[in-house]
Amino acid sequence: MSKREKLRKERDYDAYVKQKTPKPTYLKNVIWAFCVGGLICVLGQFITNVFENMNMSEKDVSTARTIILIFLGAFFTGIGVYDKLGKRAGAGSIVPITGFANSIVAPAMEFKREGYIFGIGAKMFILAGPVLVYGFGSSVLVGLIYLLINK
Amino acid sequence: MEYIRAFVVGGVICIIGQLLIDGTKLTSAHVLVLFVTLGVVLTAIGVYEPIVKYGGAGATVPLPGFGYALAKGAIKGAKEGGILGAFTGGVESGAGGVAAAVVFGYLMAVIFNPKTKN
Amino acid sequence: MAIKKLGKQTVQFKNPPTIISTATIVGPKEGEGPLRSYFDRILTDDLYGENSWELAESKMLRETVKAAIEKGDKKISDMEYMLAGDLLNQLMSTSFAARDLGIPFLGIYGACSNMAESLSLGSMLIDGEYADYLVAVTSSHYSSAERQYRFPLELGNQRSLSAQWTVTGSGAAILASKGKGPKITHITTGKVIDLGIKDVNNMGAAMAPAAVDTIVTHFKDTGFKPEDYDLIVTGDLASVGKEIAQDMIGDVGYDMSKVYNDCGLLIFDNEKQDTHAGGSGCGCSATVFCGYIYKEMKKRNLNKVLLVSTGALLSTTSSQQGQSIPGIAHAVRIVNDV
């Protein structure tokens, strides 16, 4: 079989498979994501308001809120609830900061059996590591560009 | 009212994430990375700040909000501390969250075991 | 001269080996499925008293071998070979089970096609008069497969609708040169076929062309037709792959619709058990064959069966490097004495 013929065959098969494969239930998924994601943000707003009423600075409020939400995400992952929520809510529970906590706790728990150093310690970041790399990396870049522009 | 705004803005950001997961080949891990980076970039070009002003926690709780905090910190750092500030500013403002994630993550992993699914 | 060879890829045995006994152990979810009454043992806890999923899988495989030997009224020391494999890196669950069992061990890897591969090789050893008794066994475990191939269990993500559920289970068959039971008369060894599917959540579609190739070759080599079988069963193509395979074989001119099924669809009730496309894993065709099919053959409700276990030969490395998913399928023809 020539290379072109092979590519054509693969393309045909791919199109055929696409037609046979069930499509995601978009509407249901979107509604779930919207509601759960929205509710987690409402909880975040509530925490924000409580701290603001305690006259904390904006930066401290933001940090405290993040820490509390991360604790909640971690805790509900630990007791085995967050994955069940995620199954329904999808991005609704992945995209909020609680989902970031879930992405750290889940592998940490999973790889405990490989030890506390190379298991928990190393595998904790298999999913969240890239988030930090690109988040921190791009923020430094933004800082440097800001300096360049405002020189 | 601010609760409704938080709900809607947060919900819409999650919908975008859901559509990316369902409609493209991106996995949830890709979406997390994309959203943080997007948060940084949108903040840098001044687009995200108004969203935060309007949506409050609806904009800061989702992952782009983490990027927002990082970018804001980096710019503030650069303003105040020059090149060193540009390096430390972002990490500094994300430090609380990351430290919490590490500590609670470790703790939960020590206490709990993964449960099988059915 | 390869006098037992038939056509391009098929072997016809002169002294067809007998499957004198089988045994199965499955996890709790499989034990809630439609085939629950056919399994010998249903675990209530899929950690099986061990410290890790991998060790639990290994114990499952080991205990399945012991149970099969016992049911065949044999001793472990009667077994001359153990042909086995699993999905874990470096065959952890089989190697560790083989260490405890002390049977001369040949490890094989054909991903989820392991059951048919070990039955094929075992039949050749018996027919070739290299052994009188041997055991063919394989296993898979949902939780050990998830952590190796996909994501941690507690990660809150969604499975796509074409995704399959790895069967927690192990199936073992004892092959003998003589004795009572269904016999293996032909095997057709498959080629690796890859039509470029890269979606790891659509294994059925990736493996279907391999199953089609092997089944069509089997028909051509032997002259059998779908009507010559009571059941043609693929390993784990599940709902998406099964439909594709049936269509593609139909295009070649064989109508299998009356006799064709898939182990991945038999083992779970997809609607009730929320398994999406169906079951997968080495344990899928192993437990369905060693449980349901073997027992139905013993009852003579099924007499002529073509087992086509299918395997997706990908690794986490290959898919991260953007490679497509090569598929394989091996066919084993099992018949009752008339």
Coordinates of C-alpha atoms in Angstrom, one line a residue:
Chain A
M1 CA 0.0 0.0 0.0
S2 CA 1.4 3.4 -0.9
K3 CA 1.7 6.1 1.7
R4 CA -1.0 8.2 0.1
E5 CA -3.4 5.3 -0.1
K6 CA -2.7 4.5 3.5
L7 CA -3.4 8.1 4.6
R8 CA -6.6 8.2 2.6
K9 CA -7.7 4.9 4.2
E10 CA -7.0 6.3 7.7
R11 CA -8.8 9.5 6.9
D12 CA -11.9 7.6 5.7
Y13 CA -11.8 5.4 8.7
D14 CA -11.5 8.4 11.0
A15 CA -14.5 10.0 9.5
Y16 CA -16.5 6.8 9.7
V17 CA -15.5 6.3 13.4
K18 CA -16.5 9.9 14.2
Q19 CA -20.0 9.2 12.8
K20 CA -20.3 6.0 14.9
T21 CA -19.0 7.5 18.1
P22 CA -21.7 8.9 20.5
K23 CA -21.5 12.7 20.9
P24 CA -21.1 14.2 24.4
T25 CA -24.4 15.3 26.0
Y26 CA -23.5 18.9 25.5
L27 CA -26.5 20.6 27.0
K28 CA -26.7 18.5 30.1
N29 CA -22.9 18.9 30.7
V30 CA -23.1 22.7 30.2
I31 CA -26.0 23.1 32.6
W32 CA -24.2 21.0 35.3
A33 CA -20.9 22.9 34.8
F34 CA -22.7 26.3 35.0
C35 CA -24.6 25.5 38.1
V36 CA -21.9 23.8 40.1
G37 CA -19.2 26.2 38.9
G38 CA -21.5 29.1 39.8
L39 CA -22.3 27.8 43.2
I40 CA -18.6 27.3 44.1
C41 CA -18.0 30.9 43.1
V42 CA -21.0 32.0 45.3
L43 CA -19.3 30.2 48.2
G44 CA -16.1 32.1 47.3
Q45 CA -18.1 35.4 47.3
F46 CA -19.6 34.5 50.7
I47 CA -16.1 33.9 52.2
T48 CA -14.9 37.1 50.6
N49 CA -17.7 39.1 52.2
V50 CA -17.1 37.6 55.6
F51 CA -13.5 38.5 55.6
E52 CA -14.1 42.0 54.1
N53 CA -16.4 42.6 57.0
M54 CA -13.5 41.8 59.3
N55 CA -11.6 44.7 57.7
M56 CA -8.9 42.6 56.1
S57 CA -6.9 44.0 53.2
E58 CA -8.0 43.0 49.7
K59 CA -4.8 40.9 49.2
D60 CA -5.3 39.1 52.5
V61 CA -9.0 38.4 51.7
S62 CA -7.9 36.9 48.4
T63 CA -5.3 34.7 50.0
A64 CA -7.5 33.6 52.8
R65 CA -10.3 32.7 50.5
T66 CA -8.0 30.7 48.2
I67 CA -6.6 28.8 51.2
I68 CA -10.1 27.9 52.5
L69 CA -11.4 26.8 49.1
I70 CA -8.2 24.7 48.6
F71 CA -8.8 23.1 51.9
L72 CA -12.4 22.3 51.0
G73 CA -11.3 20.9 47.6
A74 CA -8.6 18.8 49.2
F75 CA -10.9 17.6 52.0
F76 CA -13.7 16.5 49.7
T77 CA -11.2 14.8 47.5
G78 CA -9.9 12.9 50.5
I79 CA -13.2 11.6 51.6
G80 CA -14.0 10.5 48.1
V81 CA -16.7 13.0 47.2
Y82 CA -15.0 15.3 44.8
D83 CA -14.6 12.7 42.0
K84 CA -18.3 11.9 42.2
L85 CA -19.2 15.6 41.9
G86 CA -16.7 15.9 39.0
K87 CA -18.4 13.1 37.2
R88 CA -21.6 15.1 36.9
A89 CA -20.2 18.7 37.0
G90 CA -17.2 18.3 34.7
A91 CA -15.6 21.7 34.2
G92 CA -17.9 23.1 36.9
S93 CA -15.8 21.4 39.5
I94 CA -12.5 21.3 37.6
V95 CA -12.1 25.0 36.7
P96 CA -12.6 26.6 40.2
I97 CA -9.6 26.6 42.4
T98 CA -11.1 23.6 44.3
G99 CA -10.5 21.6 41.2
F100 CA -6.8 22.7 41.3
A101 CA -6.7 21.2 44.8
N102 CA -8.4 18.1 43.6
S103 CA -5.7 17.7 40.9
I104 CA -3.0 17.8 43.6
V105 CA -4.7 15.6 46.2
A106 CA -5.9 12.9 43.8
P107 CA -2.4 11.8 42.5
A108 CA -0.9 12.3 46.0
M109 CA -3.4 9.8 47.4
E110 CA -3.1 7.5 44.5
F111 CA 0.7 7.1 44.7
K112 CA 1.0 6.9 48.5
R113 CA 1.8 3.2 48.0
E114 CA 4.9 4.1 46.1
G115 CA 6.2 5.9 49.2
Y116 CA 6.2 9.3 50.9
I117 CA 9.0 10.8 48.8
F118 CA 8.7 9.4 45.3
G119 CA 5.0 8.6 45.8
I120 CA 3.2 11.5 47.4
G121 CA 6.1 14.0 47.2
A122 CA 6.8 13.6 43.5
K123 CA 3.5 12.5 42.0
M124 CA 1.5 15.3 43.8
F125 CA 2.4 17.6 40.9
I126 CA 1.9 15.3 37.8
L127 CA -1.3 17.4 37.0
A128 CA -0.8 20.6 38.9
G129 CA 2.9 21.0 38.0
P130 CA 2.2 22.2 34.5
V131 CA -0.3 24.7 35.9
L132 CA 2.4 26.2 38.1
V133 CA 5.0 26.1 35.4
Y134 CA 2.9 28.0 32.9
G135 CA 1.2 30.2 35.6
F136 CA 4.5 31.3 37.2
G137 CA 6.4 31.3 34.0
S138 CA 3.9 33.6 32.2
S139 CA 3.6 35.9 35.2
V140 CA 7.3 36.5 35.3
L141 CA 7.2 37.2 31.6
V142 CA 4.4 39.7 32.1
G143 CA 6.4 41.4 34.8
L144 CA 9.4 41.7 32.5
I145 CA 7.4 42.9 29.6
Y146 CA 5.8 45.5 31.9
L147 CA 9.3 46.7 32.8
L148 CA 10.4 46.9 29.1
I149 CA 7.3 48.9 28.1
N150 CA 7.5 51.3 31.1
K151 CA 11.1 52.1 30.9
Chain B
M1 CA -26.9 41.0 43.7
E2 CA -23.1 40.4 43.9
Y3 CA -23.9 36.8 44.6
I4 CA -25.9 36.5 41.4
R5 CA -23.1 38.2 39.4
A6 CA -20.5 35.8 41.0
F7 CA -22.8 32.9 40.1
V8 CA -23.2 33.9 36.5
V9 CA -19.6 34.9 35.8
G10 CA -18.2 31.8 37.5
G11 CA -20.7 29.6 35.8
V12 CA -19.9 31.0 32.3
I13 CA -16.2 30.5 32.8
C14 CA -16.9 26.9 33.7
I15 CA -19.1 26.5 30.6
I16 CA -16.2 27.6 28.4
G17 CA -14.1 25.0 30.1
Q18 CA -16.8 22.3 29.6
L19 CA -17.1 23.1 25.9
L20 CA -13.4 22.9 25.5
I21 CA -13.3 19.5 27.1
D22 CA -16.3 18.1 25.2
G23 CA -15.7 19.8 21.9
T24 CA -12.0 19.5 21.5
K25 CA -9.3 16.9 22.2
L26 CA -8.2 18.8 25.3
T27 CA -8.3 17.0 28.7
S28 CA -9.1 18.6 32.0
A29 CA -5.4 19.0 32.7
H30 CA -4.9 20.9 29.5
V31 CA -7.8 23.2 30.4
L32 CA -6.3 24.0 33.8
V33 CA -3.0 25.0 32.2
L34 CA -4.8 27.0 29.5
F35 CA -7.0 28.8 31.9
V36 CA -4.2 29.9 34.2
T37 CA -2.1 31.1 31.3
L38 CA -5.2 32.8 29.8
G39 CA -5.8 34.5 33.2
V40 CA -2.3 35.9 33.2
V41 CA -2.4 37.1 29.6
L42 CA -5.9 38.7 29.9
T43 CA -4.9 40.5 33.1
A44 CA -1.7 41.8 31.4
I45 CA -3.7 43.3 28.6
G46 CA -6.2 44.8 31.0
V47 CA -9.2 42.6 30.0
Y48 CA -9.6 40.6 33.2
E49 CA -9.6 43.4 35.7
P50 CA -13.1 44.6 34.6
I51 CA -14.4 41.1 34.8
V52 CA -13.1 40.8 38.4
K53 CA -14.7 44.2 39.2
Y54 CA -18.0 42.9 37.9
G55 CA -18.0 39.3 38.9
G56 CA -16.1 39.4 42.1
A57 CA -15.4 35.8 43.3
G58 CA -17.1 34.6 40.1
A59 CA -13.9 35.8 38.3
T60 CA -11.3 35.1 41.0
V61 CA -12.3 31.6 42.1
P62 CA -12.0 29.9 38.7
L63 CA -8.5 29.2 37.5
P64 CA -8.2 32.3 35.3
G65 CA -8.5 34.1 38.7
F66 CA -5.4 32.4 39.9
G67 CA -3.6 33.7 36.7
Y68 CA -5.1 37.1 37.5
A69 CA -3.5 37.1 40.9
L70 CA -0.2 36.0 39.5
A71 CA -0.1 38.6 36.8
K72 CA -1.3 41.4 39.1
G73 CA 1.4 40.4 41.6
A74 CA 4.1 40.3 38.9
I75 CA 3.2 43.8 37.6
K76 CA 3.0 45.2 41.1
G77 CA 6.4 43.6 41.9
A78 CA 7.9 45.0 38.7
K79 CA 6.6 48.4 39.5
E80 CA 8.0 48.4 43.0
G81 CA 11.0 46.2 42.8
G82 CA 12.1 46.3 39.2
I83 CA 13.5 43.1 37.7
L84 CA 13.6 41.2 41.0
G85 CA 10.0 42.2 41.7
A86 CA 9.0 40.9 38.3
F87 CA 10.4 37.5 39.3
T88 CA 9.0 37.4 42.8
G89 CA 5.7 39.3 42.5
G90 CA 3.7 36.6 40.8
V91 CA 4.9 33.7 42.8
E92 CA 4.5 35.8 46.0
S93 CA 0.8 36.4 45.3
G94 CA 0.2 32.8 44.5
A95 CA 2.3 31.6 47.4
G96 CA -0.7 31.2 49.9
G97 CA -2.6 29.0 47.5
V98 CA 0.3 26.8 46.4
A99 CA 1.5 26.3 50.0
A100 CA -2.1 25.4 51.1
A101 CA -2.4 23.0 48.2
V102 CA 0.9 21.3 49.1
V103 CA 0.2 21.1 52.8
F104 CA -3.5 20.0 52.6
G105 CA -2.6 17.7 49.7
Y106 CA 0.0 16.0 51.7
L107 CA -2.2 15.8 54.8
M108 CA -5.1 14.3 52.9
A109 CA -2.9 11.8 51.1
V110 CA -1.5 10.6 54.5
I111 CA -4.9 10.3 56.1
F112 CA -7.1 8.9 53.2
N113 CA -6.7 6.1 50.7
P114 CA -8.2 6.2 47.2
K115 CA -11.5 4.4 46.9
T116 CA -12.4 2.2 44.0
K117 CA -15.1 3.3 41.7
N118 CA -18.3 1.5 40.8
Chain C
M1 CA 6.8 -28.7 6.4
A2 CA 4.2 -27.0 8.5
I3 CA 1.6 -29.7 8.0
K4 CA -0.9 -28.3 10.5
K5 CA -1.0 -24.9 8.9
L6 CA -4.2 -23.9 7.1
G7 CA -4.1 -21.0 4.8
K8 CA -2.2 -17.9 5.7
Q9 CA -2.6 -17.5 9.5
T10 CA -4.5 -20.5 10.8
V11 CA -3.4 -23.7 12.5
Q12 CA -5.6 -26.8 12.5
F13 CA -4.8 -29.1 15.4
K14 CA -4.3 -32.8 14.8
N15 CA -5.0 -33.7 18.4
P16 CA -7.2 -30.8 19.5
P17 CA -6.4 -29.9 23.1
T18 CA -9.2 -30.1 25.7
I19 CA -10.2 -27.4 28.1
I20 CA -10.8 -29.6 31.1
S21 CA -11.7 -26.8 33.5
T22 CA -11.8 -23.1 33.9
A23 CA -12.2 -20.7 36.8
T24 CA -13.0 -17.0 37.3
I25 CA -12.8 -14.4 40.0
V26 CA -14.3 -11.0 39.4
G27 CA -14.6 -7.7 41.3
P28 CA -17.8 -6.4 42.9
K29 CA -19.0 -4.4 39.9
E30 CA -18.7 -7.3 37.5
G31 CA -20.5 -9.4 40.2
E32 CA -23.5 -7.0 39.8
G33 CA -23.6 -7.5 36.0
P34 CA -25.7 -9.8 33.9
L35 CA -23.2 -12.6 34.0
R36 CA -22.9 -12.7 37.8
S37 CA -24.2 -16.3 38.1
Y38 CA -21.4 -17.6 35.9
F39 CA -18.5 -16.5 38.0
D40 CA -16.9 -18.7 40.6
R41 CA -16.0 -16.0 43.0
I42 CA -17.1 -12.4 43.4
L43 CA -15.0 -10.2 45.5
T44 CA -16.7 -7.9 47.9
D45 CA -13.6 -5.8 48.2
D46 CA -11.4 -5.4 45.1
L47 CA -8.4 -4.7 47.2
Y48 CA -8.7 -8.4 48.1
G49 CA -6.9 -8.0 51.5
E50 CA -3.7 -6.7 49.8
N51 CA -1.9 -3.4 50.2
S52 CA -2.2 -2.3 46.6
W53 CA -4.3 -2.7 43.5
E54 CA -1.5 -4.4 41.7
L55 CA -1.0 -7.0 44.5
A56 CA -4.8 -7.5 44.6
E57 CA -4.8 -8.2 40.8
S58 CA -1.9 -10.6 41.3
K59 CA -3.6 -12.5 44.1
M60 CA -6.8 -12.7 41.9
L61 CA -4.8 -14.3 39.1
R62 CA -3.0 -16.7 41.5
E63 CA -6.3 -17.8 43.2
T64 CA -8.0 -18.2 39.8
V65 CA -5.2 -20.6 38.7
K66 CA -5.5 -22.6 41.9
A67 CA -9.3 -22.8 41.5
A68 CA -9.1 -23.9 37.9
I69 CA -6.5 -26.6 38.7
E70 CA -8.7 -27.8 41.6
K71 CA -11.8 -27.9 39.5
G72 CA -9.9 -30.0 36.9
D73 CA -9.0 -32.5 39.7
K74 CA -5.3 -31.8 39.2
K75 CA -2.5 -30.6 41.3
I76 CA -0.3 -27.5 40.8
S77 CA 2.6 -29.8 40.2
D78 CA 0.8 -31.4 37.3
M79 CA 1.0 -28.1 35.4
E80 CA 3.9 -28.1 32.9
Y81 CA 3.5 -24.5 31.7
M82 CA 1.7 -21.4 32.8
L83 CA 1.1 -19.0 29.9
A84 CA 0.0 -15.7 31.2
G85 CA 0.1 -12.0 30.9
D86 CA -1.7 -8.8 32.1
L87 CA -1.8 -5.1 31.4
L88 CA 0.6 -3.8 34.0
N89 CA 4.2 -2.7 33.2
Q90 CA 6.5 -5.7 33.0
L91 CA 3.6 -8.0 33.7
M92 CA 3.7 -7.4 37.5
S93 CA 0.5 -9.3 38.4
T94 CA 1.4 -12.4 36.4
S95 CA 5.1 -12.6 37.3
F96 CA 4.3 -12.2 41.0
A97 CA 1.6 -14.9 40.8
A98 CA 4.0 -17.2 38.9
R99 CA 6.6 -16.7 41.6
D100 CA 4.1 -18.0 44.2
L101 CA 2.7 -20.8 42.1
G102 CA 6.0 -22.2 41.0
I103 CA 4.8 -23.4 37.6
P104 CA 7.2 -23.1 34.6
F105 CA 6.2 -19.7 33.3
L106 CA 6.1 -18.1 29.9
G107 CA 5.0 -14.5 30.1
I108 CA 3.1 -13.1 27.2
Y109 CA 1.8 -9.6 26.2
G110 CA -1.0 -9.0 23.8
A111 CA -2.8 -6.4 25.9
C112 CA -6.4 -7.4 26.1
S113 CA -6.0 -10.2 23.6
N114 CA -4.0 -12.2 26.2
M115 CA -6.7 -14.8 26.7
A116 CA -6.8 -15.9 23.1
E117 CA -3.0 -15.6 22.7
S118 CA -2.4 -17.9 25.7
L119 CA -5.0 -20.4 24.5
S120 CA -3.4 -20.3 21.1
L121 CA 0.1 -20.9 22.3
G122 CA -1.0 -23.4 24.9
S123 CA -2.9 -25.4 22.2
M124 CA 0.2 -25.5 20.1
L125 CA 2.3 -26.8 23.0
I126 CA -0.2 -29.5 23.7
D127 CA -0.8 -30.5 20.1
G128 CA 2.9 -30.5 19.6
E129 CA 3.2 -33.0 22.4
Y130 CA 5.4 -30.7 24.5
A131 CA 3.0 -30.9 27.4
D132 CA 0.0 -32.7 28.7
Y133 CA -1.3 -30.1 31.1
L134 CA -0.9 -26.4 31.2
V135 CA -2.7 -23.3 32.4
A136 CA -3.7 -20.3 30.3
V137 CA -4.6 -17.3 32.4
T138 CA -4.8 -13.5 32.4
S139 CA -6.2 -10.7 34.5
S140 CA -7.0 -7.0 34.7
H141 CA -8.0 -4.7 37.4
Y142 CA -9.9 -1.4 37.0
S143 CA -8.0 0.5 39.6
S144 CA -4.5 -0.7 38.6
A145 CA -5.2 0.0 35.0
E146 CA -6.7 3.5 35.7
R147 CA -3.6 4.6 37.5
Q148 CA -1.2 3.3 34.9
Y149 CA -3.0 4.4 31.8
R150 CA -5.3 7.2 32.8
F151 CA -5.8 9.4 35.8
P152 CA -5.8 8.9 39.6
L153 CA -9.1 7.4 40.9
E154 CA -10.1 10.5 42.9
L155 CA -9.6 13.0 40.1
G156 CA -13.0 14.6 39.4
N157 CA -13.1 14.4 35.6
Q158 CA -15.6 13.0 33.2
R159 CA -15.3 9.9 31.1
S160 CA -16.3 10.2 27.5
L161 CA -19.2 8.2 26.2
S162 CA -17.0 6.0 24.0
A163 CA -14.7 5.2 27.0
Q164 CA -14.8 1.6 28.3
W165 CA -14.6 0.2 31.8
T166 CA -11.6 -2.0 32.6
V167 CA -12.9 -5.3 34.0
T168 CA -11.7 -6.3 37.4
G169 CA -11.3 -10.0 37.0
S170 CA -9.2 -13.0 36.1
G171 CA -10.0 -16.1 34.1
A172 CA -7.9 -19.3 33.9
A173 CA -8.3 -22.3 31.6
I174 CA -6.6 -25.7 32.0
L175 CA -5.6 -27.3 28.7
A176 CA -5.0 -31.0 28.5
S177 CA -3.9 -33.5 25.8
K178 CA -6.9 -35.7 26.8
G179 CA -9.9 -35.5 28.9
K180 CA -13.5 -34.3 28.8
G181 CA -14.6 -30.9 27.7
P182 CA -14.7 -28.5 24.8
K183 CA -11.8 -28.7 22.4
I184 CA -9.7 -26.1 20.6
T185 CA -9.6 -27.2 16.9
H186 CA -8.3 -24.1 15.1
I187 CA -6.5 -20.9 15.9
T188 CA -6.0 -17.9 13.7
T189 CA -3.2 -15.6 14.8
G190 CA -3.8 -11.9 14.0
K191 CA -1.6 -9.3 12.5
V192 CA -1.2 -5.8 14.1
I193 CA -3.5 -3.5 12.3
D194 CA -3.6 0.3 12.8
L195 CA -5.9 2.6 11.0
G196 CA -4.6 5.7 12.7
I197 CA -7.1 6.1 15.6
K198 CA -5.4 8.2 18.3
D199 CA -8.3 8.7 20.7
V200 CA -7.5 6.6 23.8
N201 CA -11.1 7.0 24.8
N202 CA -12.2 5.1 21.8
M203 CA -10.3 1.8 22.0
G204 CA -13.1 -0.1 20.4
A205 CA -12.7 1.8 17.2
A206 CA -9.0 1.4 17.3
M207 CA -9.2 -2.4 17.7
A208 CA -12.1 -3.1 15.4
P209 CA -10.1 -3.3 12.2
A210 CA -7.8 -5.9 13.8
A211 CA -10.8 -8.0 14.8
V212 CA -12.2 -7.7 11.3
D213 CA -8.9 -8.7 9.7
T214 CA -8.5 -11.8 11.9
I215 CA -12.1 -12.9 11.6
V216 CA -12.1 -12.5 7.8
T217 CA -8.8 -14.3 7.5
H218 CA -10.2 -17.1 9.7
F219 CA -13.1 -17.6 7.4
K220 CA -10.9 -17.5 4.3
D221 CA -8.3 -19.9 5.7
T222 CA -10.7 -22.4 7.1
G223 CA -13.7 -22.1 4.8
F224 CA -16.0 -21.7 7.8
K225 CA -18.8 -19.2 7.6
P226 CA -20.7 -17.3 10.3
E227 CA -23.4 -20.0 10.1
D228 CA -20.9 -22.5 11.2
Y229 CA -20.8 -20.9 14.7
D230 CA -23.3 -20.6 17.5
L231 CA -21.4 -17.6 18.8
I232 CA -18.6 -15.4 17.4
V233 CA -17.5 -13.2 20.2
T234 CA -14.9 -10.4 20.2
G235 CA -13.0 -9.5 23.3
D236 CA -13.6 -5.9 24.2
L237 CA -14.8 -3.8 21.2
A238 CA -17.8 -2.6 23.2
S239 CA -20.7 -0.7 21.7
V240 CA -18.8 1.5 19.3
G241 CA -16.3 -1.1 18.1
K242 CA -18.8 -3.9 17.8
E243 CA -21.0 -2.0 15.4
I244 CA -17.9 -1.0 13.3
A245 CA -16.7 -4.6 13.2
Q246 CA -20.0 -6.0 12.2
D247 CA -20.4 -3.4 9.5
M248 CA -16.9 -3.9 8.1
I249 CA -17.2 -7.7 8.0
G250 CA -20.6 -7.2 6.4
D251 CA -18.9 -5.2 3.7
V252 CA -16.6 -8.1 3.0
G253 CA -19.7 -10.3 2.5
Y254 CA -20.1 -12.2 5.8
D255 CA -23.3 -11.5 7.7
M256 CA -22.5 -12.1 11.4
S257 CA -25.4 -10.3 12.9
K258 CA -27.1 -13.5 14.1
V259 CA -24.2 -15.0 16.0
Y260 CA -22.0 -12.0 16.8
N261 CA -21.5 -10.5 20.3
D262 CA -18.8 -8.8 22.3
C263 CA -17.6 -9.7 25.8
G264 CA -17.4 -6.0 26.7
L265 CA -21.2 -5.8 26.1
L266 CA -22.0 -9.1 27.8
I267 CA -20.3 -8.5 31.1
F268 CA -21.9 -5.1 32.0
D269 CA -25.3 -3.7 31.7
N270 CA -24.2 -0.4 30.2
E271 CA -27.3 1.5 31.0
K272 CA -27.7 0.5 34.7
Q273 CA -24.0 0.2 35.5
D274 CA -23.0 3.4 33.8
T275 CA -20.0 1.8 32.0
H276 CA -20.5 4.0 28.9
A277 CA -19.4 1.9 25.9
G278 CA -18.8 -1.4 27.8
G279 CA -16.1 -3.5 29.4
S280 CA -12.5 -3.8 28.4
G281 CA -9.2 -5.3 29.7
C282 CA -7.6 -8.7 29.7
G283 CA -10.1 -9.8 32.3
C284 CA -13.0 -9.0 30.0
S285 CA -12.7 -11.8 27.4
A286 CA -11.1 -14.0 30.1
T287 CA -13.9 -14.0 32.5
V288 CA -16.6 -14.0 29.9
F289 CA -15.0 -17.0 28.2
C290 CA -14.0 -18.9 31.3
G291 CA -17.2 -18.1 33.0
Y292 CA -20.2 -17.7 30.7
I293 CA -19.1 -19.3 27.4
Y294 CA -17.3 -22.3 28.9
K295 CA -20.2 -23.1 31.3
E296 CA -22.8 -22.7 28.5
M297 CA -20.6 -25.0 26.3
K298 CA -20.6 -27.6 29.1
K299 CA -24.4 -27.4 29.2
R300 CA -24.3 -27.7 25.4
N301 CA -26.3 -24.5 25.0
L302 CA -23.3 -23.4 22.9
N303 CA -21.4 -25.9 20.8
K304 CA -19.3 -24.0 18.3
V305 CA -17.7 -20.8 19.4
L306 CA -15.1 -18.4 17.9
L307 CA -13.4 -16.4 20.6
V308 CA -11.6 -13.4 19.2
S309 CA -9.8 -11.5 22.0
T310 CA -8.8 -8.0 20.9
G311 CA -5.9 -5.9 22.2
A312 CA -4.9 -2.3 21.9
L313 CA -1.1 -2.3 21.8
L314 CA -0.6 1.3 23.0
S315 CA 1.5 2.5 26.0
T316 CA 1.3 5.7 27.9
T317 CA 4.6 6.6 26.3
S318 CA 3.3 6.0 22.7
S319 CA 0.2 8.0 23.2
Q320 CA 2.0 10.9 24.8
Q321 CA 4.3 10.9 21.8
G322 CA 1.2 11.3 19.6
Q323 CA 1.3 7.8 18.1
S324 CA -1.8 6.0 16.9
I325 CA -3.2 2.9 18.6
P326 CA -2.2 -0.4 17.0
G327 CA -4.7 -3.2 17.4
I328 CA -4.4 -7.0 17.5
A329 CA -6.9 -9.8 17.6
H330 CA -6.4 -13.6 17.9
A331 CA -9.1 -16.1 17.1
V332 CA -9.6 -19.4 18.8
R333 CA -12.2 -22.0 17.6
I334 CA -13.7 -24.0 20.5
V335 CA -16.1 -26.8 19.8
N336 CA -17.9 -29.5 21.8
D337 CA -17.5 -33.2 20.8
V338 CA -20.4 -34.3 18.8

